[in-house]
Short mmCIF file of the N, C-alpha and C atoms (twelve columns), coordinates in Angstrom:
data_MODEL
# 
_entry.id   MODEL 
# 
loop_
_atom_site.group_PDB 
_atom_site.id 
_atom_site.type_symbol 
_atom_site.label_atom_id 
_atom_site.label_alt_id 
_atom_site.label_comp_id 
_atom_site.label_asym_id 
_atom_site.label_seq_id 
_atom_site.Cartn_x 
_atom_site.Cartn_y 
_atom_site.Cartn_z 
_atom_site.pdbx_PDB_model_num 
ATOM 1   N N  . MET A 1   -15.038 21.368  1.605   1 
ATOM 2   C CA . MET A 1   -15.171 20.601  2.838   1 
ATOM 3   C C  . MET A 1   -15.035 19.103  2.565   1 
ATOM 4   N N  . ARG A 2   -15.514 18.669  1.398   1 
ATOM 5   C CA . ARG A 2   -15.437 17.248  1.050   1 
ATOM 6   C C  . ARG A 2   -13.981 16.790  0.935   1 
ATOM 7   N N  . ARG A 3   -13.134 17.650  0.380   1 
ATOM 8   C CA . ARG A 3   -11.717 17.306  0.244   1 
ATOM 9   C C  . ARG A 3   -11.036 17.243  1.614   1 
ATOM 10  N N  . VAL A 4   -11.431 18.128  2.515   1 
ATOM 11  C CA . VAL A 4   -10.869 18.114  3.871   1 
ATOM 12  C C  . VAL A 4   -11.251 16.811  4.565   1 
ATOM 13  N N  . THR A 5   -12.504 16.426  4.445   1 
ATOM 14  C CA . THR A 5   -12.970 15.170  5.036   1 
ATOM 15  C C  . THR A 5   -12.220 13.980  4.439   1 
ATOM 16  N N  . ALA A 6   -12.030 13.993  3.120   1 
ATOM 17  C CA . ALA A 6   -11.290 12.906  2.459   1 
ATOM 18  C C  . ALA A 6   -9.847  12.862  2.949   1 
ATOM 19  N N  . ALA A 7   -9.218  14.031  3.091   1 
ATOM 20  C CA . ALA A 7   -7.823  14.085  3.550   1 
ATOM 21  C C  . ALA A 7   -7.697  13.588  4.987   1 
ATOM 22  N N  . LEU A 8   -8.627  13.987  5.841   1 
ATOM 23  C CA . LEU A 8   -8.586  13.529  7.238   1 
ATOM 24  C C  . LEU A 8   -8.833  12.026  7.335   1 
ATOM 25  N N  . GLY A 9   -9.793  11.531  6.567   1 
ATOM 26  C CA . GLY A 9   -10.057 10.089  6.560   1 
ATOM 27  C C  . GLY A 9   -8.862  9.300   6.054   1 
ATOM 28  N N  . LEU A 10  -8.239  9.796   4.993   1 
ATOM 29  C CA . LEU A 10  -7.054  9.138   4.438   1 
ATOM 30  C C  . LEU A 10  -5.919  9.127   5.453   1 
ATOM 31  N N  . THR A 11  -5.735  10.237  6.147   1 
ATOM 32  C CA . THR A 11  -4.685  10.310  7.170   1 
ATOM 33  C C  . THR A 11  -4.936  9.292   8.279   1 
ATOM 34  N N  . GLY A 12  -6.164  9.199   8.733   1 
ATOM 35  C CA . GLY A 12  -6.500  8.227   9.777   1 
ATOM 36  C C  . GLY A 12  -6.272  6.795   9.331   1 
ATOM 37  N N  . ARG A 13  -6.706  6.477   8.112   1 
ATOM 38  C CA . ARG A 13  -6.505  5.114   7.599   1 
ATOM 39  C C  . ARG A 13  -5.020  4.819   7.400   1 
ATOM 40  N N  . PHE A 14  -4.250  5.830   7.005   1 
ATOM 41  C CA . PHE A 14  -2.814  5.635   6.817   1 
ATOM 42  C C  . PHE A 14  -2.130  5.353   8.157   1 
ATOM 43  N N  . VAL A 15  -2.468  6.114   9.177   1 
ATOM 44  C CA . VAL A 15  -1.872  5.885   10.506  1 
ATOM 45  C C  . VAL A 15  -2.230  4.483   10.999  1 
ATOM 46  N N  . ARG A 16  -3.483  4.076   10.805  1 
ATOM 47  C CA . ARG A 16  -3.897  2.719   11.190  1 
ATOM 48  C C  . ARG A 16  -3.082  1.673   10.437  1 
ATOM 49  N N  . ALA A 17  -2.894  1.879   9.128   1 
ATOM 50  C CA . ALA A 17  -2.109  0.938   8.321   1 
ATOM 51  C C  . ALA A 17  -0.658  0.895   8.789   1 
ATOM 52  N N  . LEU A 18  -0.105  2.040   9.191   1 
ATOM 53  C CA . LEU A 18  1.265   2.064   9.711   1 
ATOM 54  C C  . LEU A 18  1.398   1.187   10.950  1 
ATOM 55  N N  . VAL A 19  0.473   1.353   11.871  1 
ATOM 56  C CA . VAL A 19  0.529   0.589   13.122  1 
ATOM 57  C C  . VAL A 19  0.368   -0.906  12.848  1 
ATOM 58  N N  . LEU A 20  -0.627  -1.268  12.044  1 
ATOM 59  C CA . LEU A 20  -0.845  -2.689  11.736  1 
ATOM 60  C C  . LEU A 20  0.340   -3.293  10.979  1 
ATOM 61  N N  . SER A 21  0.882   -2.566  10.021  1 
ATOM 62  C CA . SER A 21  2.027   -3.074  9.253   1 
ATOM 63  C C  . SER A 21  3.259   -3.230  10.129  1 
ATOM 64  N N  . ALA A 22  3.465   -2.277  11.029  1 
ATOM 65  C CA . ALA A 22  4.610   -2.382  11.936  1 
ATOM 66  C C  . ALA A 22  4.486   -3.635  12.797  1 
ATOM 67  N N  . TRP A 23  3.293   -3.890  13.325  1 
ATOM 68  C CA . TRP A 23  3.060   -5.075  14.147  1 
ATOM 69  C C  . TRP A 23  3.281   -6.352  13.337  1 
ATOM 70  N N  . GLN A 24  2.748   -6.396  12.121  1 
ATOM 71  C CA . GLN A 24  2.916   -7.580  11.276  1 
ATOM 72  C C  . GLN A 24  4.385   -7.803  10.923  1 
ATOM 73  N N  . THR A 25  5.122   -6.732  10.675  1 
ATOM 74  C CA . THR A 25  6.546   -6.852  10.341  1 
ATOM 75  C C  . THR A 25  7.336   -7.374  11.532  1 
ATOM 76  N N  . VAL A 26  7.031   -6.881  12.719  1 
ATOM 77  C CA . VAL A 26  7.695   -7.382  13.929  1 
ATOM 78  C C  . VAL A 26  7.415   -8.874  14.097  1 
ATOM 79  N N  . ARG A 27  6.173   -9.290  13.869  1 
ATOM 80  C CA . ARG A 27  5.830   -10.708 13.984  1 
ATOM 81  C C  . ARG A 27  6.606   -11.555 12.979  1 
ATOM 82  N N  . VAL A 28  6.732   -11.081 11.745  1 
ATOM 83  C CA . VAL A 28  7.480   -11.814 10.714  1 
ATOM 84  C C  . VAL A 28  8.940   -11.952 11.129  1 
ATOM 85  N N  . ILE A 29  9.522   -10.877 11.628  1 
ATOM 86  C CA . ILE A 29  10.935  -10.902 12.027  1 
ATOM 87  C C  . ILE A 29  11.152  -11.856 13.200  1 
ATOM 88  N N  . PHE A 30  10.311  -11.763 14.233  1 
ATOM 89  C CA . PHE A 30  10.468  -12.653 15.382  1 
ATOM 90  C C  . PHE A 30  10.196  -14.103 15.021  1 
ATOM 91  N N  . ARG A 31  9.212   -14.335 14.163  1 
ATOM 92  C CA . ARG A 31  8.917   -15.703 13.728  1 
ATOM 93  C C  . ARG A 31  10.134  -16.298 13.024  1 
ATOM 94  N N  . ALA A 32  10.766  -15.514 12.169  1 
ATOM 95  C CA . ALA A 32  11.936  -16.002 11.435  1 
ATOM 96  C C  . ALA A 32  13.129  -16.213 12.363  1 
ATOM 97  N N  . SER A 33  13.246  -15.378 13.388  1 
ATOM 98  C CA . SER A 33  14.395  -15.514 14.286  1 
ATOM 99  C C  . SER A 33  14.262  -16.711 15.218  1 
ATOM 100 N N  . THR A 34  13.046  -17.189 15.435  1 
ATOM 101 C CA . THR A 34  12.857  -18.337 16.319  1 
ATOM 102 C C  . THR A 34  12.706  -19.650 15.568  1 
ATOM 103 N N  . ASP A 35  12.405  -19.571 14.273  1 
ATOM 104 C CA . ASP A 35  12.197  -20.780 13.478  1 
ATOM 105 C C  . ASP A 35  12.655  -20.513 12.047  1 
ATOM 106 N N  . ALA A 36  13.829  -21.023 11.703  1 
ATOM 107 C CA . ALA A 36  14.411  -20.764 10.380  1 
ATOM 108 C C  . ALA A 36  13.536  -21.290 9.245   1 
ATOM 109 N N  . ASP A 37  12.721  -22.302 9.519   1 
ATOM 110 C CA . ASP A 37  11.838  -22.843 8.486   1 
ATOM 111 C C  . ASP A 37  10.680  -21.901 8.161   1 
ATOM 112 N N  . ARG A 38  10.470  -20.911 9.013   1 
ATOM 113 C CA . ARG A 38  9.368   -19.968 8.796   1 
ATOM 114 C C  . ARG A 38  9.880   -18.591 8.386   1 
ATOM 115 N N  . ALA A 39  11.030  -18.568 7.743   1 
ATOM 116 C CA . ALA A 39  11.599  -17.299 7.284   1 
ATOM 117 C C  . ALA A 39  10.691  -16.673 6.228   1 
ATOM 118 N N  . PRO A 40  10.620  -15.352 6.202   1 
ATOM 119 C CA . PRO A 40  9.775   -14.700 5.203   1 
ATOM 120 C C  . PRO A 40  10.295  -14.942 3.790   1 
ATOM 121 N N  . VAL A 41  9.391   -14.995 2.852   1 
ATOM 122 C CA . VAL A 41  9.744   -15.165 1.443   1 
ATOM 123 C C  . VAL A 41  9.392   -13.855 0.738   1 
ATOM 124 N N  . PRO A 42  10.401  -13.056 0.398   1 
ATOM 125 C CA . PRO A 42  10.111  -11.785 -0.265  1 
ATOM 126 C C  . PRO A 42  9.592   -12.004 -1.684  1 
ATOM 127 N N  . ALA A 43  8.925   -10.994 -2.206  1 
ATOM 128 C CA . ALA A 43  8.367   -11.100 -3.558  1 
ATOM 129 C C  . ALA A 43  8.194   -9.713  -4.160  1 
ATOM 130 N N  . PHE A 44  8.073   -9.703  -5.481  1 
ATOM 131 C CA . PHE A 44  7.696   -8.500  -6.214  1 
ATOM 132 C C  . PHE A 44  6.253   -8.682  -6.659  1 
ATOM 133 N N  . VAL A 45  5.447   -7.659  -6.473  1 
ATOM 134 C CA . VAL A 45  4.024   -7.746  -6.773  1 
ATOM 135 C C  . VAL A 45  3.613   -6.522  -7.588  1 
ATOM 136 N N  . ARG A 46  2.793   -6.751  -8.604  1 
ATOM 137 C CA . ARG A 46  2.200   -5.635  -9.355  1 
ATOM 138 C C  . ARG A 46  0.804   -5.389  -8.787  1 
ATOM 139 N N  . VAL A 47  0.575   -4.157  -8.389  1 
ATOM 140 C CA . VAL A 47  -0.697  -3.777  -7.779  1 
ATOM 141 C C  . VAL A 47  -1.368  -2.734  -8.669  1 
ATOM 142 N N  . ARG A 48  -2.523  -3.098  -9.222  1 
ATOM 143 C CA . ARG A 48  -3.262  -2.138  -10.058 1 
ATOM 144 C C  . ARG A 48  -3.950  -1.108  -9.165  1 
ATOM 145 N N  . PHE A 49  -4.010  0.124   -9.662  1 
ATOM 146 C CA . PHE A 49  -4.719  1.171   -8.935  1 
ATOM 147 C C  . PHE A 49  -5.645  1.915   -9.890  1 
ATOM 148 N N  . ALA A 50  -6.657  2.550   -9.334  1 
ATOM 149 C CA . ALA A 50  -7.642  3.282   -10.133 1 
ATOM 150 C C  . ALA A 50  -6.987  4.501   -10.776 1 
ATOM 151 N N  . PRO A 51  -7.524  4.956   -11.901 1 
ATOM 152 C CA . PRO A 51  -6.956  6.139   -12.556 1 
ATOM 153 C C  . PRO A 51  -6.955  7.357   -11.634 1 
ATOM 154 N N  . MET A 52  -5.794  7.969   -11.510 1 
ATOM 155 C CA . MET A 52  -5.630  9.178   -10.706 1 
ATOM 156 C C  . MET A 52  -4.488  9.984   -11.299 1 
ATOM 157 N N  . THR A 53  -4.319  11.190  -10.830 1 
ATOM 158 C CA . THR A 53  -3.257  12.047  -11.338 1 
ATOM 159 C C  . THR A 53  -1.892  11.479  -10.949 1 
ATOM 160 N N  . GLU A 54  -0.850  12.006  -11.575 1 
ATOM 161 C CA . GLU A 54  0.505   11.575  -11.215 1 
ATOM 162 C C  . GLU A 54  0.804   11.883  -9.756  1 
ATOM 163 N N  . THR A 55  0.312   13.002  -9.271  1 
ATOM 164 C CA . THR A 55  0.515   13.354  -7.861  1 
ATOM 165 C C  . THR A 55  -0.142  12.323  -6.951  1 
ATOM 166 N N  . GLY A 56  -1.359  11.926  -7.278  1 
ATOM 167 C CA . GLY A 56  -2.047  10.909  -6.486  1 
ATOM 168 C C  . GLY A 56  -1.320  9.581   -6.510  1 
ATOM 169 N N  . ALA A 57  -0.840  9.177   -7.695  1 
ATOM 170 C CA . ALA A 57  -0.106  7.911   -7.809  1 
ATOM 171 C C  . ALA A 57  1.206   7.978   -7.036  1 
ATOM 172 N N  . ALA A 58  1.885   9.122   -7.096  1 
ATOM 173 C CA . ALA A 58  3.137   9.277   -6.344  1 
ATOM 174 C C  . ALA A 58  2.870   9.204   -4.843  1 
ATOM 175 N N  . LEU A 59  1.791   9.839   -4.403  1 
ATOM 176 C CA . LEU A 59  1.438   9.779   -2.983  1 
ATOM 177 C C  . LEU A 59  1.076   8.355   -2.574  1 
ATOM 178 N N  . LEU A 60  0.356   7.638   -3.425  1 
ATOM 179 C CA . LEU A 60  0.046   6.233   -3.153  1 
ATOM 180 C C  . LEU A 60  1.336   5.429   -3.012  1 
ATOM 181 N N  . GLY A 61  2.267   5.621   -3.932  1 
ATOM 182 C CA . GLY A 61  3.551   4.922   -3.854  1 
ATOM 183 C C  . GLY A 61  4.303   5.245   -2.573  1 
ATOM 184 N N  . CYS A 62  4.274   6.514   -2.168  1 
ATOM 185 C CA . CYS A 62  4.941   6.908   -0.921  1 
ATOM 186 C C  . CYS A 62  4.274   6.270   0.289   1 
ATOM 187 N N  . MET A 63  2.954   6.253   0.297   1 
ATOM 188 C CA . MET A 63  2.235   5.657   1.423   1 
ATOM 189 C C  . MET A 63  2.538   4.165   1.533   1 
ATOM 190 N N  . VAL A 64  2.599   3.483   0.401   1 
ATOM 191 C CA . VAL A 64  2.940   2.056   0.403   1 
ATOM 192 C C  . VAL A 64  4.361   1.870   0.926   1 
ATOM 193 N N  . SER A 65  5.290   2.706   0.485   1 
ATOM 194 C CA . SER A 65  6.687   2.578   0.917   1 
ATOM 195 C C  . SER A 65  6.867   2.895   2.392   1 
ATOM 196 N N  . LEU A 66  6.063   3.810   2.915   1 
ATOM 197 C CA . LEU A 66  6.195   4.185   4.321   1 
ATOM 198 C C  . LEU A 66  5.618   3.148   5.271   1 
ATOM 199 N N  . THR A 67  4.759   2.270   4.777   1 
ATOM 200 C CA . THR A 67  4.251   1.206   5.639   1 
ATOM 201 C C  . THR A 67  5.304   0.101   5.706   1 
ATOM 202 N N  . PRO A 68  5.668   -0.324  6.906   1 
ATOM 203 C CA . PRO A 68  6.721   -1.330  7.053   1 
ATOM 204 C C  . PRO A 68  6.421   -2.618  6.285   1 
ATOM 205 N N  . GLY A 69  7.458   -3.168  5.671   1 
ATOM 206 C CA . GLY A 69  7.331   -4.437  4.955   1 
ATOM 207 C C  . GLY A 69  7.080   -4.294  3.473   1 
ATOM 208 N N  . THR A 70  6.901   -3.060  2.985   1 
ATOM 209 C CA . THR A 70  6.641   -2.843  1.561   1 
ATOM 210 C C  . THR A 70  7.455   -1.666  1.041   1 
ATOM 211 N N  . THR A 71  7.850   -1.752  -0.213  1 
ATOM 212 C CA . THR A 71  8.566   -0.663  -0.876  1 
ATOM 213 C C  . THR A 71  8.078   -0.559  -2.313  1 
ATOM 214 N N  . THR A 72  7.662   0.627   -2.712  1 
ATOM 215 C CA . THR A 72  7.265   0.853   -4.097  1 
ATOM 216 C C  . THR A 72  8.521   1.068   -4.929  1 
ATOM 217 N N  . LEU A 73  8.672   0.276   -5.989  1 
ATOM 218 C CA . LEU A 73  9.847   0.374   -6.851  1 
ATOM 219 C C  . LEU A 73  9.563   1.132   -8.136  1 
ATOM 220 N N  . ASP A 74  8.324   1.058   -8.628  1 
ATOM 221 C CA . ASP A 74  7.993   1.708   -9.889  1 
ATOM 222 C C  . ASP A 74  6.504   2.023   -9.923  1 
ATOM 223 N N  . ILE A 75  6.175   3.109   -10.601 1 
ATOM 224 C CA . ILE A 75  4.781   3.481   -10.829 1 
ATOM 225 C C  . ILE A 75  4.588   3.572   -12.333 1 
ATOM 226 N N  . ASP A 76  3.717   2.736   -12.860 1 
ATOM 227 C CA . ASP A 76  3.417   2.724   -14.294 1 
ATOM 228 C C  . ASP A 76  2.068   3.423   -14.488 1 
ATOM 229 N N  . MET A 77  2.120   4.683   -14.922 1 
ATOM 230 C CA . MET A 77  0.890   5.456   -15.092 1 
ATOM 231 C C  . MET A 77  0.047   4.937   -16.255 1 
ATOM 232 N N  . GLY A 78  0.686   4.393   -17.281 1 
ATOM 233 C CA . GLY A 78  -0.049  3.874   -18.432 1 
ATOM 234 C C  . GLY A 78  -0.898  2.666   -18.083 1 
ATOM 235 N N  . GLN A 79  -0.349  1.771   -17.269 1 
ATOM 236 C CA . GLN A 79  -1.065  0.555   -16.865 1 
ATOM 237 C C  . GLN A 79  -1.765  0.708   -15.519 1 
ATOM 238 N N  . HIS A 80  -1.546  1.847   -14.845 1 
ATOM 239 C CA . HIS A 80  -2.100  2.079   -13.506 1 
ATOM 240 C C  . HIS A 80  -1.655  0.963   -12.561 1 
ATOM 241 N N  . GLU A 81  -0.340  0.752   -12.495 1 
ATOM 242 C CA . GLU A 81  0.220   -0.305  -11.644 1 
ATOM 243 C C  . GLU A 81  1.396   0.217   -10.829 1 
ATOM 244 N N  . LEU A 82  1.473   -0.298  -9.613  1 
ATOM 245 C CA . LEU A 82  2.654   -0.117  -8.778  1 
ATOM 246 C C  . LEU A 82  3.431   -1.422  -8.805  1 
ATOM 247 N N  . LEU A 83  4.744   -1.336  -8.857  1 
ATOM 248 C CA . LEU A 83  5.586   -2.509  -8.639  1 
ATOM 249 C C  . LEU A 83  6.074   -2.396  -7.205  1 
ATOM 250 N N  . VAL A 84  5.694   -3.365  -6.386  1 
ATOM 251 C CA . VAL A 84  5.957   -3.308  -4.949  1 
ATOM 252 C C  . VAL A 84  6.791   -4.510  -4.531  1 
ATOM 253 N N  . HIS A 85  7.819   -4.253  -3.713  1 
ATOM 254 C CA . HIS A 85  8.578   -5.329  -3.083  1 
ATOM 255 C C  . HIS A 85  7.969   -5.547  -1.705  1 
ATOM 256 N N  . VAL A 86  7.640   -6.805  -1.394  1 
ATOM 257 C CA . VAL A 86  7.068   -7.134  -0.089  1 
ATOM 258 C C  . VAL A 86  8.033   -8.022  0.690   1 
ATOM 259 N N  . LEU A 87  8.079   -7.810  1.988   1 
ATOM 260 C CA . LEU A 87  8.956   -8.579  2.866   1 
ATOM 261 C C  . LEU A 87  8.564   -10.050 2.900   1 
ATOM 262 N N  . ASP A 88  7.249   -10.303 2.906   1 
ATOM 263 C CA . ASP A 88  6.764   -11.678 3.003   1 
ATOM 264 C C  . ASP A 88  5.530   -11.835 2.117   1 
ATOM 265 N N  . ARG A 89  5.584   -12.792 1.217   1 
ATOM 266 C CA . ARG A 89  4.483   -12.966 0.270   1 
ATOM 267 C C  . ARG A 89  3.323   -13.786 0.835   1 
ATOM 268 N N  . ALA A 90  3.346   -14.052 2.109   1 
ATOM 269 C CA . ALA A 90  2.326   -14.910 2.720   1 
ATOM 270 C C  . ALA A 90  0.904   -14.372 2.545   1 
ATOM 271 N N  . ASP A 91  0.732   -13.056 2.519   1 
ATOM 272 C CA . ASP A 91  -0.621  -12.493 2.425   1 
ATOM 273 C C  . ASP A 91  -0.679  -11.377 1.382   1 
ATOM 274 N N  . ILE A 92  -0.349  -11.706 0.155   1 
ATOM 275 C CA . ILE A 92  -0.349  -10.706 -0.913  1 
ATOM 276 C C  . ILE A 92  -1.763  -10.206 -1.187  1 
ATOM 277 N N  . ASP A 93  -2.750  -11.099 -1.145  1 
ATOM 278 C CA . ASP A 93  -4.133  -10.664 -1.381  1 
ATOM 279 C C  . ASP A 93  -4.570  -9.641  -0.330  1 
ATOM 280 N N  . GLY A 94  -4.178  -9.864  0.910   1 
ATOM 281 C CA . GLY A 94  -4.496  -8.917  1.977   1 
ATOM 282 C C  . GLY A 94  -3.809  -7.579  1.771   1 
ATOM 283 N N  . LEU A 95  -2.575  -7.626  1.290   1 
ATOM 284 C CA . LEU A 95  -1.830  -6.398  1.003   1 
ATOM 285 C C  . LEU A 95  -2.539  -5.580  -0.076  1 
ATOM 286 N N  . VAL A 96  -2.882  -6.237  -1.176  1 
ATOM 287 C CA . VAL A 96  -3.544  -5.551  -2.289  1 
ATOM 288 C C  . VAL A 96  -4.895  -5.000  -1.835  1 
ATOM 289 N N  . ASP A 97  -5.647  -5.802  -1.097  1 
ATOM 290 C CA . ASP A 97  -6.941  -5.353  -0.598  1 
ATOM 291 C C  . ASP A 97  -6.782  -4.155  0.334   1 
ATOM 292 N N  . GLY A 98  -5.752  -4.189  1.176   1 
ATOM 293 C CA . GLY A 98  -5.498  -3.073  2.087   1 
ATOM 294 C C  . GLY A 98  -5.191  -1.783  1.347   1 
ATOM 295 N N  . ILE A 99  -4.381  -1.870  0.305   1 
ATOM 296 C CA . ILE A 99  -4.060  -0.683  -0.491  1 
ATOM 297 C C  . ILE A 99  -5.332  -0.129  -1.127  1 
ATOM 298 N N  . ARG A 100 -6.127  -1.011  -1.673  1 
ATOM 299 C CA . ARG A 100 -7.349  -0.571  -2.370  1 
ATOM 300 C C  . ARG A 100 -8.408  -0.018  -1.417  1 
ATOM 301 N N  . THR A 101 -8.542  -0.593  -0.244  1 
ATOM 302 C CA . THR A 101 -9.596  -0.129  0.665   1 
ATOM 303 C C  . THR A 101 -9.132  0.982   1.600   1 
ATOM 304 N N  . ASP A 102 -7.860  0.970   1.998   1 
ATOM 305 C CA . ASP A 102 -7.372  1.975   2.948   1 
ATOM 306 C C  . ASP A 102 -6.915  3.263   2.274   1 
ATOM 307 N N  . PHE A 103 -6.228  3.154   1.147   1 
ATOM 308 C CA . PHE A 103 -5.600  4.329   0.546   1 
ATOM 309 C C  . PHE A 103 -6.336  4.864   -0.684  1 
ATOM 310 N N  . GLU A 104 -6.787  3.968   -1.535  1 
ATOM 311 C CA . GLU A 104 -7.323  4.388   -2.835  1 
ATOM 312 C C  . GLU A 104 -8.550  5.308   -2.750  1 
ATOM 313 N N  . PRO A 105 -9.554  5.026   -1.916  1 
ATOM 314 C CA . PRO A 105 -10.736 5.904   -1.905  1 
ATOM 315 C C  . PRO A 105 -10.412 7.362   -1.565  1 
ATOM 316 N N  . GLY A 106 -9.599  7.569   -0.544  1 
ATOM 317 C CA . GLY A 106 -9.231  8.938   -0.174  1 
ATOM 318 C C  . GLY A 106 -8.413  9.625   -1.248  1 
ATOM 319 N N  . LEU A 107 -7.493  8.886   -1.850  1 
ATOM 320 C CA . LEU A 107 -6.679  9.466   -2.918  1 
ATOM 321 C C  . LEU A 107 -7.526  9.793   -4.139  1 
ATOM 322 N N  . LEU A 108 -8.501  8.948   -4.448  1 
ATOM 323 C CA . LEU A 108 -9.382  9.231   -5.587  1 
ATOM 324 C C  . LEU A 108 -10.229 10.474  -5.337  1 
ATOM 325 N N  . ALA A 109 -10.665 10.670  -4.104  1 
ATOM 326 C CA . ALA A 109 -11.435 11.872  -3.784  1 
ATOM 327 C C  . ALA A 109 -10.585 13.128  -3.958  1 
ATOM 328 N N  . LEU A 110 -9.290  13.001  -3.712  1 
ATOM 329 C CA . LEU A 110 -8.390  14.149  -3.812  1 
ATOM 330 C C  . LEU A 110 -7.741  14.286  -5.186  1 
ATOM 331 N N  . PHE A 111 -7.410  13.152  -5.817  1 
ATOM 332 C CA . PHE A 111 -6.606  13.174  -7.042  1 
ATOM 333 C C  . PHE A 111 -7.173  12.328  -8.174  1 
ATOM 334 N N  . GLY A 112 -8.414  11.909  -8.078  1 
ATOM 335 C CA . GLY A 112 -9.007  11.073  -9.124  1 
ATOM 336 C C  . GLY A 112 -9.154  11.826  -10.435 1 
ATOM 337 N N  . THR A 113 -9.072  11.090  -11.531 1 
ATOM 338 C CA . THR A 113 -9.192  11.707  -12.854 1 
ATOM 339 C C  . THR A 113 -10.596 11.584  -13.420 1 
ATOM 340 N N  . GLY A 114 -11.435 10.772  -12.796 1 
ATOM 341 C CA . GLY A 114 -12.789 10.587  -13.297 1 
ATOM 342 C C  . GLY A 114 -12.888 9.565   -14.411 1 
ATOM 343 N N  . GLU A 115 -11.755 8.969   -14.821 1 
ATOM 344 C CA . GLU A 115 -11.760 7.929   -15.861 1 
ATOM 345 C C  . GLU A 115 -12.278 6.630   -15.262 1 
ATOM 346 N N  . GLY A 116 -12.766 5.740   -16.107 1 
ATOM 347 C CA . GLY A 116 -13.142 4.396   -15.660 1 
ATOM 348 C C  . GLY A 116 -11.897 3.580   -15.400 1 
ATOM 349 N N  . ALA A 117 -11.996 2.560   -14.549 1 
ATOM 350 C CA . ALA A 117 -10.827 1.740   -14.205 1 
ATOM 351 C C  . ALA A 117 -10.433 0.831   -15.324 1 
# 
């Protein structure tokens, strides 16, 4: 039952992240189309994640890629890092915090390895 609860919670947080990311991406696009000086600045970011199985890390990468404005390019299981391309680097700390608070807890409940971070 605990895994079912974790899966449902993760699904809800993922849907919320999809909606918020879509809205933020639309705002970035419209802002850039109305003011060339405010064009988004893309970036590559390394995001550390807690130890989890390869399946959990792959699912985390997919969830990040499915949220608008981000694409997972690589998953380094040895370093527990995702290499992520972001549409706009304006709020990288918020992006990393969102991944850790929205996705990681549910994935750890389902796919955690029990290792220390």
